[in-house]
């Protein structure tokens, strides 16, 4: 696992189960269900008009956005601001993943990323695709979950860095993007509309899921236990 939180936040010591704010909550019986098209149509129709709206403006619509959703979004935007504006931290962050990928470059790799990690993964993979030192690097399968890669600010930075939006050239098997329409971080969940195929005809495939995690549709735990993700991962193994 490429861990980079300690680049942005001070390390804390061990915590007890009761102190752990990120504790895993088991799913209730029957809670894990496949996504059904149309179940979140109202939210999607509204959210698509808000993609360029500041978070503070969205807070006025508190009937649709939970406190947790606003908190997650503000934290993400804060981290992204630091990532994009502080080149030293950005390079440190990217190197954590790049070094790990290079270490395993002779293995079959399935890269699973979530939230801001999908941005880091995308940037690193684009960089590796044009890195002359590692021209033979190949990533077999790329998976993104709860990704903000569809947000205007993220796409703008990606275009500024790479001139276009497409699947990284080192991805040769597949790129699959999992999104819950109620996940506020990936309001624009259809990446296939914005990211073109690479020269090997690998294009991102969008898959809608229902993240059942209690009060947090963005949680990685919830994405990892969706039937769609499990089925896809099993098919790659």
mmCIF file of N, CA and C in Angstrom, residues 112-179:
data_model
loop_
_atom_site.group_PDB
_atom_site.id
_atom_site.type_symbol
_atom_site.label_atom_id
_atom_site.label_comp_id
_atom_site.label_asym_id
_atom_site.label_seq_id
_atom_site.Cartn_x
_atom_site.Cartn_y
_atom_site.Cartn_z
ATOM 1 N N UNK A 112 -5.382 -0.421 -7.232
ATOM 2 C CA UNK A 112 -6.689 0.001 -6.712
ATOM 3 C C UNK A 112 -6.502 1.309 -5.961
ATOM 4 N N UNK A 113 -7.234 2.337 -6.354
ATOM 5 C CA UNK A 113 -7.086 3.657 -5.746
ATOM 6 C C UNK A 113 -8.445 4.219 -5.353
ATOM 7 N N UNK A 114 -8.427 5.132 -4.375
ATOM 8 C CA UNK A 114 -9.671 5.693 -3.850
ATOM 9 C C UNK A 114 -9.497 7.181 -3.568
ATOM 10 N N UNK A 115 -10.530 7.959 -3.877
ATOM 11 C CA UNK A 115 -10.579 9.375 -3.523
ATOM 12 C C UNK A 115 -9.395 10.149 -4.105
ATOM 13 N N UNK A 116 -8.699 10.935 -3.282
ATOM 14 C CA UNK A 116 -7.545 11.690 -3.768
ATOM 15 C C UNK A 116 -6.468 10.750 -4.310
ATOM 16 N N UNK A 117 -6.446 9.525 -3.790
ATOM 17 C CA UNK A 117 -5.484 8.547 -4.277
ATOM 18 C C UNK A 117 -5.640 8.249 -5.755
ATOM 19 N N UNK A 118 -6.848 8.448 -6.302
ATOM 20 C CA UNK A 118 -7.039 8.221 -7.734
ATOM 21 C C UNK A 118 -6.338 9.306 -8.551
ATOM 22 N N UNK A 119 -6.269 10.514 -7.998
ATOM 23 C CA UNK A 119 -5.556 11.605 -8.668
ATOM 24 C C UNK A 119 -4.062 11.332 -8.647
ATOM 25 N N UNK A 120 -3.552 10.939 -7.484
ATOM 26 C CA UNK A 120 -2.136 10.594 -7.356
ATOM 27 C C UNK A 120 -1.791 9.467 -8.327
ATOM 28 N N UNK A 121 -2.638 8.435 -8.355
ATOM 29 C CA UNK A 121 -2.389 7.289 -9.234
ATOM 30 C C UNK A 121 -2.381 7.717 -10.700
ATOM 31 N N UNK A 122 -3.350 8.536 -11.086
ATOM 32 C CA UNK A 122 -3.428 8.997 -12.473
ATOM 33 C C UNK A 122 -2.187 9.788 -12.861
ATOM 34 N N UNK A 123 -1.774 10.707 -11.989
ATOM 35 C CA UNK A 123 -0.596 11.522 -12.276
ATOM 36 C C UNK A 123 0.659 10.659 -12.399
ATOM 37 N N UNK A 124 0.820 9.708 -11.486
ATOM 38 C CA UNK A 124 1.998 8.836 -11.507
ATOM 39 C C UNK A 124 2.005 7.967 -12.766
ATOM 40 N N UNK A 125 0.853 7.439 -13.132
ATOM 41 C CA UNK A 125 0.780 6.579 -14.317
ATOM 42 C C UNK A 125 1.036 7.358 -15.603
ATOM 43 N N UNK A 126 0.547 8.591 -15.665
ATOM 44 C CA UNK A 126 0.847 9.419 -16.844
ATOM 45 C C UNK A 126 2.342 9.699 -16.924
ATOM 46 N N UNK A 127 2.943 9.959 -15.761
ATOM 47 C CA UNK A 127 4.378 10.219 -15.702
ATOM 48 C C UNK A 127 5.176 8.984 -16.132
ATOM 49 N N UNK A 128 4.785 7.817 -15.643
ATOM 50 C CA UNK A 128 5.484 6.585 -16.002
ATOM 51 C C UNK A 128 5.341 6.257 -17.489
ATOM 52 N N UNK A 129 4.220 6.667 -18.051
ATOM 53 C CA UNK A 129 3.982 6.398 -19.464
ATOM 54 C C UNK A 129 4.956 7.108 -20.380
ATOM 55 N N UNK A 130 5.549 8.214 -19.902
ATOM 56 C CA UNK A 130 6.507 8.959 -20.732
ATOM 57 C C UNK A 130 7.914 8.975 -20.124
ATOM 58 N N UNK A 131 8.113 8.170 -19.086
ATOM 59 C CA UNK A 131 9.400 8.108 -18.403
ATOM 60 C C UNK A 131 10.365 7.218 -19.195
ATOM 61 N N UNK A 132 11.393 7.810 -19.800
ATOM 62 C CA UNK A 132 12.335 7.061 -20.628
ATOM 63 C C UNK A 132 13.118 6.041 -19.808
ATOM 64 N N UNK A 133 13.303 6.336 -18.526
ATOM 65 C CA UNK A 133 14.054 5.423 -17.667
ATOM 66 C C UNK A 133 13.300 4.124 -17.421
ATOM 67 N N UNK A 134 11.953 4.201 -17.502
ATOM 68 C CA UNK A 134 11.128 3.018 -17.244
ATOM 69 C C UNK A 134 10.157 2.792 -18.407
ATOM 70 N N UNK A 135 10.693 2.783 -19.610
ATOM 71 C CA UNK A 135 9.856 2.673 -20.808
ATOM 72 C C UNK A 135 9.085 1.361 -20.876
ATOM 73 N N UNK A 136 9.609 0.327 -20.251
ATOM 74 C CA UNK A 136 8.942 -0.968 -20.317
ATOM 75 C C UNK A 136 7.896 -1.188 -19.258
ATOM 76 N N UNK A 137 7.632 -0.154 -18.425
ATOM 77 C CA UNK A 137 6.667 -0.367 -17.339
ATOM 78 C C UNK A 137 5.258 -0.534 -17.897
ATOM 79 N N UNK A 138 4.577 -1.577 -17.416
ATOM 80 C CA UNK A 138 3.196 -1.858 -17.831
ATOM 81 C C UNK A 138 2.339 -2.090 -16.599
ATOM 82 N N UNK A 139 1.197 -1.431 -16.555
ATOM 83 C CA UNK A 139 0.207 -1.693 -15.508
ATOM 84 C C UNK A 139 -0.918 -2.507 -16.135
ATOM 85 N N UNK A 140 -1.209 -3.643 -15.544
ATOM 86 C CA UNK A 140 -2.209 -4.520 -16.144
ATOM 87 C C UNK A 140 -3.629 -3.972 -15.986
ATOM 88 N N UNK A 141 -3.979 -3.586 -14.755
ATOM 89 C CA UNK A 141 -5.342 -3.124 -14.524
ATOM 90 C C UNK A 141 -5.350 -1.956 -13.526
ATOM 91 N N UNK A 142 -6.125 -0.942 -13.845
ATOM 92 C CA UNK A 142 -6.247 0.269 -13.040
ATOM 93 C C UNK A 142 -7.691 0.364 -12.551
ATOM 94 N N UNK A 143 -7.875 0.524 -11.243
ATOM 95 C CA UNK A 143 -9.206 0.637 -10.648
ATOM 96 C C UNK A 143 -9.280 1.922 -9.834
ATOM 97 N N UNK A 144 -10.304 2.730 -10.083
ATOM 98 C CA UNK A 144 -10.539 3.942 -9.301
ATOM 99 C C UNK A 144 -11.899 3.836 -8.619
ATOM 100 N N UNK A 145 -11.987 4.363 -7.390
ATOM 101 C CA UNK A 145 -13.238 4.320 -6.623
ATOM 102 C C UNK A 145 -13.453 5.676 -5.956
ATOM 103 N N UNK A 146 -14.679 6.164 -5.978
ATOM 104 C CA UNK A 146 -14.973 7.440 -5.337
ATOM 105 C C UNK A 146 -14.041 8.533 -5.828
ATOM 106 N N UNK A 147 -13.847 8.593 -7.138
ATOM 107 C CA UNK A 147 -12.812 9.453 -7.716
ATOM 108 C C UNK A 147 -13.306 10.862 -8.049
ATOM 109 N N UNK A 148 -12.502 11.889 -7.695
ATOM 110 C CA UNK A 148 -12.808 13.259 -8.090
ATOM 111 C C UNK A 148 -12.192 13.638 -9.434
ATOM 112 N N UNK A 149 -11.746 12.656 -10.223
ATOM 113 C CA UNK A 149 -11.109 12.947 -11.501
ATOM 114 C C UNK A 149 -12.048 13.638 -12.495
ATOM 115 N N UNK A 150 -13.347 13.600 -12.233
ATOM 116 C CA UNK A 150 -14.294 14.260 -13.121
ATOM 117 C C UNK A 150 -14.553 15.710 -12.766
ATOM 118 N N UNK A 151 -14.051 16.165 -11.613
ATOM 119 C CA UNK A 151 -14.282 17.546 -11.190
ATOM 120 C C UNK A 151 -13.469 18.515 -12.044
ATOM 121 N N UNK A 152 -14.045 19.676 -12.312
ATOM 122 C CA UNK A 152 -13.425 20.655 -13.202
ATOM 123 C C UNK A 152 -12.032 21.057 -12.755
ATOM 124 N N UNK A 153 -11.858 21.307 -11.463
ATOM 125 C CA UNK A 153 -10.552 21.744 -10.963
ATOM 126 C C UNK A 153 -9.500 20.658 -11.169
ATOM 127 N N UNK A 154 -9.889 19.418 -11.034
ATOM 128 C CA UNK A 154 -8.956 18.303 -11.210
ATOM 129 C C UNK A 154 -8.617 18.121 -12.685
ATOM 130 N N UNK A 155 -9.627 18.172 -13.533
ATOM 131 C CA UNK A 155 -9.383 18.035 -14.966
ATOM 132 C C UNK A 155 -8.523 19.188 -15.485
ATOM 133 N N UNK A 156 -8.752 20.379 -14.937
ATOM 134 C CA UNK A 156 -7.960 21.538 -15.352
ATOM 135 C C UNK A 156 -6.491 21.357 -15.033
ATOM 136 N N UNK A 157 -6.200 20.865 -13.852
ATOM 137 C CA UNK A 157 -4.808 20.626 -13.473
ATOM 138 C C UNK A 157 -4.188 19.505 -14.302
ATOM 139 N N UNK A 158 -4.976 18.471 -14.585
ATOM 140 C CA UNK A 158 -4.469 17.360 -15.390
ATOM 141 C C UNK A 158 -4.133 17.822 -16.801
ATOM 142 N N UNK A 159 -4.996 18.648 -17.384
ATOM 143 C CA UNK A 159 -4.740 19.169 -18.723
ATOM 144 C C UNK A 159 -3.496 20.059 -18.709
ATOM 145 N N UNK A 160 -3.348 20.840 -17.631
ATOM 146 C CA UNK A 160 -2.174 21.691 -17.513
ATOM 147 C C UNK A 160 -0.889 20.900 -17.438
ATOM 148 N N UNK A 161 -0.962 19.711 -16.828
ATOM 149 C CA UNK A 161 0.229 18.865 -16.693
ATOM 150 C C UNK A 161 0.493 17.987 -17.904
ATOM 151 N N UNK A 162 -0.585 17.584 -18.589
ATOM 152 C CA UNK A 162 -0.421 16.564 -19.643
ATOM 153 C C UNK A 162 -0.998 16.960 -21.003
ATOM 154 N N UNK A 163 -1.621 18.121 -21.101
ATOM 155 C CA UNK A 163 -2.169 18.645 -22.365
ATOM 156 C C UNK A 163 -3.450 17.962 -22.827
ATOM 157 N N UNK A 164 -3.755 16.769 -22.297
ATOM 158 C CA UNK A 164 -4.992 16.089 -22.690
ATOM 159 C C UNK A 164 -5.437 15.155 -21.570
ATOM 160 N N UNK A 165 -6.658 14.654 -21.712
ATOM 161 C CA UNK A 165 -7.214 13.715 -20.741
ATOM 162 C C UNK A 165 -7.424 12.374 -21.434
ATOM 163 N N UNK A 166 -6.702 11.370 -20.977
ATOM 164 C CA UNK A 166 -6.831 10.036 -21.581
ATOM 165 C C UNK A 166 -6.336 8.996 -20.594
ATOM 166 N N UNK A 167 -6.576 7.744 -20.943
ATOM 167 C CA UNK A 167 -6.036 6.649 -20.155
ATOM 168 C C UNK A 167 -4.510 6.685 -20.237
ATOM 169 N N UNK A 168 -3.812 6.551 -19.113
ATOM 170 C CA UNK A 168 -2.340 6.516 -19.156
ATOM 171 C C UNK A 168 -1.852 5.431 -20.107
ATOM 172 N N UNK A 169 -0.804 5.732 -20.872
ATOM 173 C CA UNK A 169 -0.338 4.808 -21.907
ATOM 174 C C UNK A 169 0.226 3.513 -21.351
ATOM 175 N N UNK A 170 0.629 3.503 -20.077
ATOM 176 C CA UNK A 170 1.178 2.267 -19.502
ATOM 177 C C UNK A 170 0.095 1.288 -19.069
ATOM 178 N N UNK A 171 -1.178 1.714 -19.084
ATOM 179 C CA UNK A 171 -2.287 0.822 -18.727
ATOM 180 C C UNK A 171 -2.656 0.010 -19.960
ATOM 181 N N UNK A 172 -2.520 -1.328 -19.874
ATOM 182 C CA UNK A 172 -2.710 -2.168 -21.062
ATOM 183 C C UNK A 172 -3.895 -3.126 -20.958
ATOM 184 N N UNK A 173 -4.430 -3.341 -19.752
ATOM 185 C CA UNK A 173 -5.529 -4.291 -19.615
ATOM 186 C C UNK A 173 -6.894 -3.640 -19.495
ATOM 187 N N UNK A 174 -7.066 -2.786 -18.482
ATOM 188 C CA UNK A 174 -8.354 -2.139 -18.277
ATOM 189 C C UNK A 174 -8.221 -1.002 -17.272
ATOM 190 N N UNK A 175 -9.168 -0.054 -17.367
ATOM 191 C CA UNK A 175 -9.356 0.984 -16.349
ATOM 192 C C UNK A 175 -10.843 0.975 -16.018
ATOM 193 N N UNK A 176 -11.166 0.650 -14.779
ATOM 194 C CA UNK A 176 -12.559 0.590 -14.345
ATOM 195 C C UNK A 176 -12.768 1.566 -13.207
ATOM 196 N N UNK A 177 -13.788 2.397 -13.337
ATOM 197 C CA UNK A 177 -14.072 3.443 -12.360
ATOM 198 C C UNK A 177 -15.403 3.154 -11.654
ATOM 199 N N UNK A 178 -15.356 2.961 -10.324
ATOM 200 C CA UNK A 178 -16.550 2.679 -9.530
ATOM 201 C C UNK A 178 -17.004 3.938 -8.800
ATOM 202 N N UNK A 179 -18.292 4.252 -8.925
ATOM 203 C CA UNK A 179 -18.837 5.449 -8.284
ATOM 204 C C UNK A 179 -20.221 5.189 -7.713
#
